[in-house]
Coordinates of C-alpha atoms in Angstrom, one line a residue:
X607 CA -10.9 31.3 -36.0
X608 CA -13.1 29.0 -33.8
X609 CA -14.1 31.9 -31.6
X610 CA -15.2 33.9 -34.4
X611 CA -17.2 30.9 -35.7
X612 CA -18.8 30.2 -32.2
X613 CA -20.0 33.8 -32.1
X614 CA -21.4 33.4 -35.4
X615 CA -23.3 30.2 -34.3
X616 CA -24.7 32.1 -31.3
X617 CA -26.0 35.0 -33.4
X618 CA -27.8 32.7 -35.7
X619 CA -29.3 31.0 -32.6
X620 CA -30.7 34.1 -31.0
X621 CA -31.9 35.6 -34.3
X622 CA -35.4 35.4 -33.1
X623 CA -34.5 37.3 -30.0
X624 CA -32.8 39.9 -32.2
X625 CA -35.6 40.2 -34.5
X626 CA -37.8 41.0 -31.2
X627 CA -35.3 43.6 -30.1
X628 CA -35.4 45.1 -33.7
X629 CA -39.4 45.4 -33.5
X630 CA -39.3 46.8 -30.1
X631 CA -36.8 49.5 -31.3
X632 CA -39.0 50.1 -34.4
X633 CA -42.1 50.5 -32.0
X634 CA -40.4 52.9 -30.0
X635 CA -39.3 55.0 -32.9
X636 CA -42.7 54.6 -34.2
X637 CA -44.4 56.0 -31.2
X638 CA -42.0 58.8 -31.0
X639 CA -42.6 60.1 -34.6
X640 CA -46.4 59.5 -34.2
X641 CA -46.3 61.7 -31.0
X642 CA -44.2 64.5 -32.5
X643 CA -46.6 64.4 -35.6
X644 CA -49.7 64.7 -33.1
X645 CA -47.8 67.7 -31.2
X646 CA -47.1 69.6 -34.9
X647 CA -50.7 68.8 -35.8
X648 CA -52.0 70.5 -32.4
X649 CA -49.6 73.2 -32.7
X650 CA -50.3 73.9 -36.5
X651 CA -54.1 74.0 -36.0
X652 CA -54.5 70.8 -38.2
X653 CA -56.2 68.6 -35.4
X654 CA -59.3 66.8 -36.0
X655 CA -61.7 65.1 -34.2
X656 CA -60.9 61.5 -33.9
X657 CA -57.3 62.0 -34.7
X658 CA -55.9 61.1 -31.3
X659 CA -58.0 57.7 -31.7
X660 CA -57.7 56.9 -35.0
X661 CA -54.0 58.1 -36.0
X662 CA -52.5 57.8 -32.5
X663 CA -54.3 55.3 -30.1
X664 CA -55.2 52.7 -32.5
X665 CA -52.0 52.6 -34.8
X666 CA -49.8 52.5 -31.4
X667 CA -51.6 49.8 -30.0
X668 CA -51.9 47.7 -32.9
X669 CA -48.2 47.8 -33.7
X670 CA -47.3 47.3 -29.9
X671 CA -49.6 44.4 -29.5
X672 CA -48.3 42.8 -32.7
X673 CA -44.7 43.1 -31.2
X674 CA -45.4 42.1 -27.7
X675 CA -47.1 38.7 -29.1
X676 CA -44.0 38.0 -31.2
X677 CA -41.9 38.6 -28.2
X678 CA -44.1 36.6 -25.7
X679 CA -44.9 33.4 -27.9
X680 CA -41.8 33.5 -30.0
X681 CA -38.6 35.2 -28.4
X682 CA -39.3 34.6 -24.7
X683 CA -39.9 30.9 -25.2
X684 CA -36.4 30.8 -27.2
X685 CA -38.1 29.4 -30.4
X686 CA -35.7 29.3 -33.1
X687 CA -36.7 30.3 -36.4
X688 CA -34.7 30.0 -39.5
X689 CA -33.4 33.3 -41.0
X690 CA -35.4 33.1 -43.8
X691 CA -38.5 33.3 -41.6
X692 CA -37.1 35.8 -39.0
X693 CA -36.3 38.2 -42.0
X694 CA -40.3 37.7 -43.3
X695 CA -41.6 38.5 -39.8
X696 CA -39.3 41.5 -39.6
X697 CA -40.1 43.1 -42.9
X698 CA -44.0 42.3 -42.6
X699 CA -43.7 44.6 -39.6
X700 CA -42.1 47.1 -41.4
X701 CA -44.8 47.2 -44.1
X702 CA -47.4 47.7 -41.2
X703 CA -45.7 50.6 -39.7
X704 CA -45.2 52.1 -43.3
X705 CA -48.8 51.8 -43.7
X706 CA -49.8 54.8 -41.7
X707 CA -49.6 58.0 -43.7
X708 CA -48.4 60.3 -40.8
X709 CA -44.8 61.7 -41.1
X710 CA -44.3 60.5 -44.6
X711 CA -40.6 60.3 -45.4
X712 CA -39.8 60.8 -41.7
X713 CA -41.0 57.4 -40.7
X714 CA -39.0 55.9 -43.5
X715 CA -35.6 57.7 -42.4
X716 CA -36.1 56.6 -38.9
X717 CA -37.1 52.8 -39.9
X718 CA -34.0 53.1 -41.9
X719 CA -31.8 53.9 -39.2
X720 CA -33.0 51.2 -37.0
X721 CA -32.6 48.6 -39.7
X722 CA -29.1 49.9 -40.3
X723 CA -28.0 48.8 -36.8
X724 CA -29.7 45.6 -36.9
X725 CA -27.0 43.1 -35.9
X726 CA -26.6 40.9 -38.6
X727 CA -22.8 41.8 -39.6
X728 CA -21.8 38.4 -39.7
X729 CA -23.8 37.7 -42.6
X730 CA -23.2 40.0 -45.7
X731 CA -25.8 38.6 -47.9
X732 CA -28.8 38.9 -45.4
X733 CA -27.4 42.4 -44.9
X734 CA -27.9 42.9 -48.7
X735 CA -31.1 41.4 -48.9
X736 CA -32.5 43.2 -46.2
X737 CA -31.4 46.6 -47.3
X738 CA -32.7 45.9 -51.0
X739 CA -36.0 44.7 -49.5
X740 CA -36.7 47.7 -47.4
X741 CA -35.4 50.2 -50.5
X742 CA -38.2 48.4 -52.5
X743 CA -40.8 48.9 -49.5
X744 CA -40.2 52.5 -49.2
X745 CA -40.2 53.2 -52.9
X746 CA -43.7 51.5 -53.2
X747 CA -45.0 53.6 -50.3
X748 CA -43.8 56.7 -51.7
X749 CA -45.3 55.9 -55.2
X750 CA -48.7 55.0 -53.4
X751 CA -48.4 58.4 -51.6
X752 CA -47.9 60.3 -54.8
X753 CA -50.8 58.1 -56.5
X754 CA -53.5 59.1 -53.8
X755 CA -52.1 62.7 -53.7
X756 CA -51.5 63.4 -49.9
X757 CA -51.3 67.1 -49.7
X758 CA -48.5 68.7 -48.0
X759 CA -49.3 70.4 -44.8
X760 CA -48.1 73.8 -43.8
X761 CA -46.3 72.7 -40.7
X762 CA -44.2 70.2 -42.8
X763 CA -41.0 72.4 -42.6
X764 CA -41.0 72.1 -38.7
X765 CA -41.6 68.3 -39.4
X766 CA -38.5 68.1 -41.5
X767 CA -36.3 69.7 -39.0
X768 CA -37.8 67.3 -36.4
X769 CA -36.7 64.4 -38.8
X770 CA -33.1 65.7 -39.3
X771 CA -32.7 65.6 -35.7
X772 CA -34.1 62.2 -35.1
X773 CA -32.0 60.8 -37.9
X774 CA -28.9 62.6 -36.8
X775 CA -29.5 60.8 -33.2
X776 CA -29.9 57.5 -35.1
X777 CA -26.8 57.9 -37.0
X778 CA -24.8 58.5 -33.9
X779 CA -26.1 55.2 -32.5
X780 CA -25.3 53.5 -36.0
X781 CA -21.9 54.5 -35.6
X782 CA -21.5 53.4 -31.7
X783 CA -23.2 50.1 -32.6
X784 CA -20.9 49.3 -35.8
X785 CA -17.8 50.4 -33.4
X786 CA -18.9 48.0 -30.7
X787 CA -19.6 44.9 -33.3
X788 CA -16.1 45.5 -34.8
X789 CA -14.3 45.5 -31.3
X790 CA -16.4 42.5 -30.5
X791 CA -15.7 40.5 -33.9
X792 CA -12.0 41.8 -33.6
X793 CA -11.4 40.2 -30.1
X794 CA -13.3 37.1 -30.9
X795 CA -10.6 36.6 -33.8
X796 CA -7.7 37.1 -31.3
X797 CA -9.0 35.0 -28.5
X798 CA -8.8 31.5 -27.7
X799 CA -12.5 30.2 -27.1
X800 CA -11.9 27.7 -24.2
X801 CA -9.5 29.8 -22.1
X802 CA -10.3 33.3 -22.9
X803 CA -6.6 34.2 -23.5
X804 CA -5.3 35.6 -26.7
X805 CA -4.4 32.7 -29.5
X806 CA -1.4 31.5 -31.1
X807 CA -1.6 33.9 -33.9
X808 CA -1.9 36.9 -31.9
X809 CA 0.6 35.9 -29.6
X810 CA 3.4 35.8 -32.5
X811 CA 2.0 39.2 -33.9
X812 CA 2.5 40.8 -30.4
X813 CA 5.8 39.2 -29.9
X814 CA 7.0 40.6 -33.1
X815 CA 5.8 44.1 -32.3
X816 CA 7.6 44.2 -29.1
X817 CA 10.8 43.0 -31.1
X818 CA 10.3 45.7 -33.5
X819 CA 9.8 48.3 -30.9
X820 CA 12.6 47.2 -29.1
X821 CA 14.8 47.7 -32.2
X822 CA 13.8 51.1 -32.9
X823 CA 15.0 52.4 -29.4
X824 CA 18.2 54.2 -29.0
X825 CA 21.3 52.2 -28.3
X826 CA 21.2 53.2 -24.6
X827 CA 17.7 52.2 -24.1
X828 CA 18.3 49.0 -25.9
X829 CA 21.3 48.4 -23.6
X830 CA 19.1 48.9 -20.7
X831 CA 15.8 47.3 -21.8
X832 CA 15.0 43.8 -21.3
X833 CA 11.8 41.5 -21.5
X834 CA 11.3 37.8 -21.3
X835 CA 9.4 34.9 -22.6
X836 CA 7.8 32.0 -20.6
X837 CA 6.5 28.7 -22.4
X838 CA 4.5 26.6 -19.9
X839 CA 3.3 22.9 -20.6
X840 CA 1.1 21.0 -18.6
X841 CA 2.7 17.6 -17.7
X842 CA 1.3 14.4 -19.1
X843 CA -1.9 16.2 -20.2
X844 CA -2.9 13.7 -22.8
X845 CA -3.3 11.0 -20.0
X846 CA -5.5 13.6 -18.1
X847 CA -7.9 13.8 -21.4
X848 CA -7.8 10.1 -21.7
X849 CA -8.3 9.2 -18.1
X850 CA -11.0 11.8 -17.0
X851 CA -12.3 13.1 -20.4
X852 CA -11.8 16.1 -22.3
X853 CA -14.6 18.3 -20.3
X854 CA -12.2 17.7 -17.2
X855 CA -9.2 18.4 -19.1
X856 CA -10.7 21.7 -20.2
X857 CA -11.2 22.8 -16.5
X858 CA -7.6 22.1 -16.0
X859 CA -6.6 24.2 -19.0
X860 CA -9.0 26.9 -17.8
X861 CA -7.4 27.0 -14.1
X862 CA -3.9 27.2 -15.6
X863 CA -4.9 30.1 -17.7
X864 CA -6.4 31.9 -15.0
X865 CA -3.3 31.4 -12.9
X866 CA -1.0 32.7 -15.7
X867 CA -3.5 35.7 -16.5
X868 CA -3.3 36.5 -12.6
X869 CA 0.4 36.8 -12.7
X870 CA 0.2 39.2 -15.6
X871 CA 1.2 42.9 -15.0
X872 CA 0.3 45.8 -17.0
X873 CA 3.2 45.5 -19.3
X874 CA 2.8 41.6 -19.7
X875 CA 1.1 39.4 -22.2
X876 CA -0.5 36.0 -21.9
X877 CA -1.5 33.5 -24.5
X878 CA -2.7 30.0 -25.0
X879 CA 0.0 28.6 -27.4
X880 CA -1.9 25.8 -28.5
X881 CA -3.0 22.4 -26.8
X882 CA -1.9 22.6 -23.2
X883 CA 1.0 25.1 -23.9
X884 CA 0.8 28.5 -22.7
X885 CA 3.1 31.7 -23.4
X886 CA 3.8 34.7 -21.0
X887 CA 5.5 37.7 -22.5
X888 CA 6.9 39.6 -19.4
X889 CA 8.0 43.5 -20.0
X890 CA 10.9 45.0 -18.6
X891 CA 11.8 41.5 -16.7
X892 CA 15.3 39.9 -16.8
X893 CA 16.0 36.3 -16.5
X894 CA 16.4 36.1 -13.0
X895 CA 13.1 37.9 -12.3
X896 CA 11.3 35.7 -15.0
X897 CA 12.5 32.5 -13.3
X898 CA 11.0 33.6 -9.9
X899 CA 7.8 34.6 -12.0
X900 CA 7.7 31.0 -13.8
X901 CA 8.2 29.3 -10.4
X902 CA 5.5 31.1 -8.6
X903 CA 3.1 30.1 -11.3
X904 CA 4.5 26.4 -11.3
X905 CA 3.9 26.1 -7.3
X906 CA 0.6 27.8 -7.4
X907 CA -0.6 25.3 -10.4
X908 CA 1.0 22.3 -8.4
X909 CA -1.0 23.4 -5.1
X910 CA -4.3 23.6 -7.1
X911 CA -6.9 20.7 -6.3
X912 CA -9.3 19.6 -9.0
X913 CA -12.3 17.5 -8.3
X914 CA -13.6 14.8 -11.0
X915 CA -17.3 13.6 -11.5
X916 CA -16.8 11.1 -8.6
X917 CA -15.5 13.7 -6.0
X918 CA -12.1 12.4 -5.9
X919 CA -9.3 15.0 -5.9
X920 CA -6.5 15.1 -8.3
X921 CA -3.2 17.6 -8.5
X922 CA -1.3 18.2 -11.8
X923 CA 2.0 19.8 -12.2
X924 CA 3.6 22.1 -15.2
X925 CA 6.9 22.6 -16.7
X926 CA 8.1 26.0 -17.9
X927 CA 10.9 27.2 -20.2
X928 CA 12.1 30.5 -19.8
X929 CA 14.2 32.9 -22.1
X930 CA 15.4 36.7 -22.0
X931 CA 15.4 38.5 -25.1
X932 CA 18.7 38.7 -26.9
X933 CA 19.5 41.9 -29.3
X934 CA 20.9 39.4 -31.9
X935 CA 17.7 37.5 -32.4
X936 CA 15.7 38.9 -35.5
X937 CA 12.9 37.1 -35.6
X938 CA 9.9 35.8 -33.1
X939 CA 10.8 32.3 -34.1
X940 CA 14.5 32.7 -32.7
X941 CA 13.4 34.2 -29.4
X942 CA 10.4 31.4 -29.2
X943 CA 12.9 28.5 -29.9
X944 CA 15.1 29.5 -27.1
X945 CA 12.1 29.3 -24.6
X946 CA 10.9 26.0 -26.3
X947 CA 14.5 24.6 -25.9
X948 CA 14.3 25.4 -22.1
X949 CA 10.9 23.9 -21.8
X950 CA 12.3 20.6 -23.5
X951 CA 14.9 20.7 -21.0
X952 CA 12.6 21.0 -17.9
X953 CA 10.6 18.1 -19.7
X954 CA 13.9 15.9 -19.9
X955 CA 15.0 16.4 -16.5
X956 CA 11.9 15.4 -14.6
X957 CA 9.1 17.6 -15.3
X958 CA 7.3 20.0 -12.7
X959 CA 10.2 22.5 -12.8
X960 CA 11.5 25.6 -14.5
X961 CA 14.6 25.6 -16.8
X962 CA 16.5 28.2 -19.0
X963 CA 19.1 27.8 -21.8

């Protein structure tokens, strides 16, 4: 969950930038609506002297300047505002846009579409508050329109068609955005924040899925099929952290993760099991080939040179345990224990080596 927490903290940190982006999108939609409204007014013969200056140029310029000032003074300078202040600014901007009478419910629909994609999905409470506030704003505006009695113009049917088209486009982008955010959050939950590899929980899930898939094969396919598991552990890693610091230790971890990932093919899977331990699932790989792959990783890491803050060079080693899948094992823990015992054997017999059971 650490990756998800980091993602949420980063989202809150960048909230002012997100508000600025939302204000920009609102302004673009507003300009598009006002432009469409002007075109329909001219085509419908409802154009009046001063309409362009009063209802278009003035409205577009004023709202554009407000967004630009917020972006220039707040967002660009990376000023961090509290969530409450950010939402007050956003809703104040929405009220200013809704104050213009053109488009009636069309602007409401477009604004709702933009607000729906505002990236605050990590905080459900703020989403609910935002939607409630927006609904209240729209209801008040519509009540005001009814109170002053704005007449329905004869080209409104064309405006309605235009509104449906615009809202349809926004709904499409809403779906795309939600899908993207779902994928981002899903990957954040599965990934280790330091190395970018999959984490402990997802490793076990993947191992169990592969074992279940293997069990579902025909007898002949199971006899011919094979895959192996590697567990790698950096030798004496505690002394690395104690001597050179955790920041330097993270560099060592990231480098081994890069090497492990570099030797993963399309049918393989790599993860940070925990601490200084890494795991590799090798698809279509027997014990002999897995041992060869493990030795390649070991030698590559052994040759890697690390420089500390004083410019001194250091080299480290890794021990690896290897196990080939046995059809008699029913759980992922049984499979993992075999590779883990092989790793213990590598550690007990001198480290910097590859062993199997």
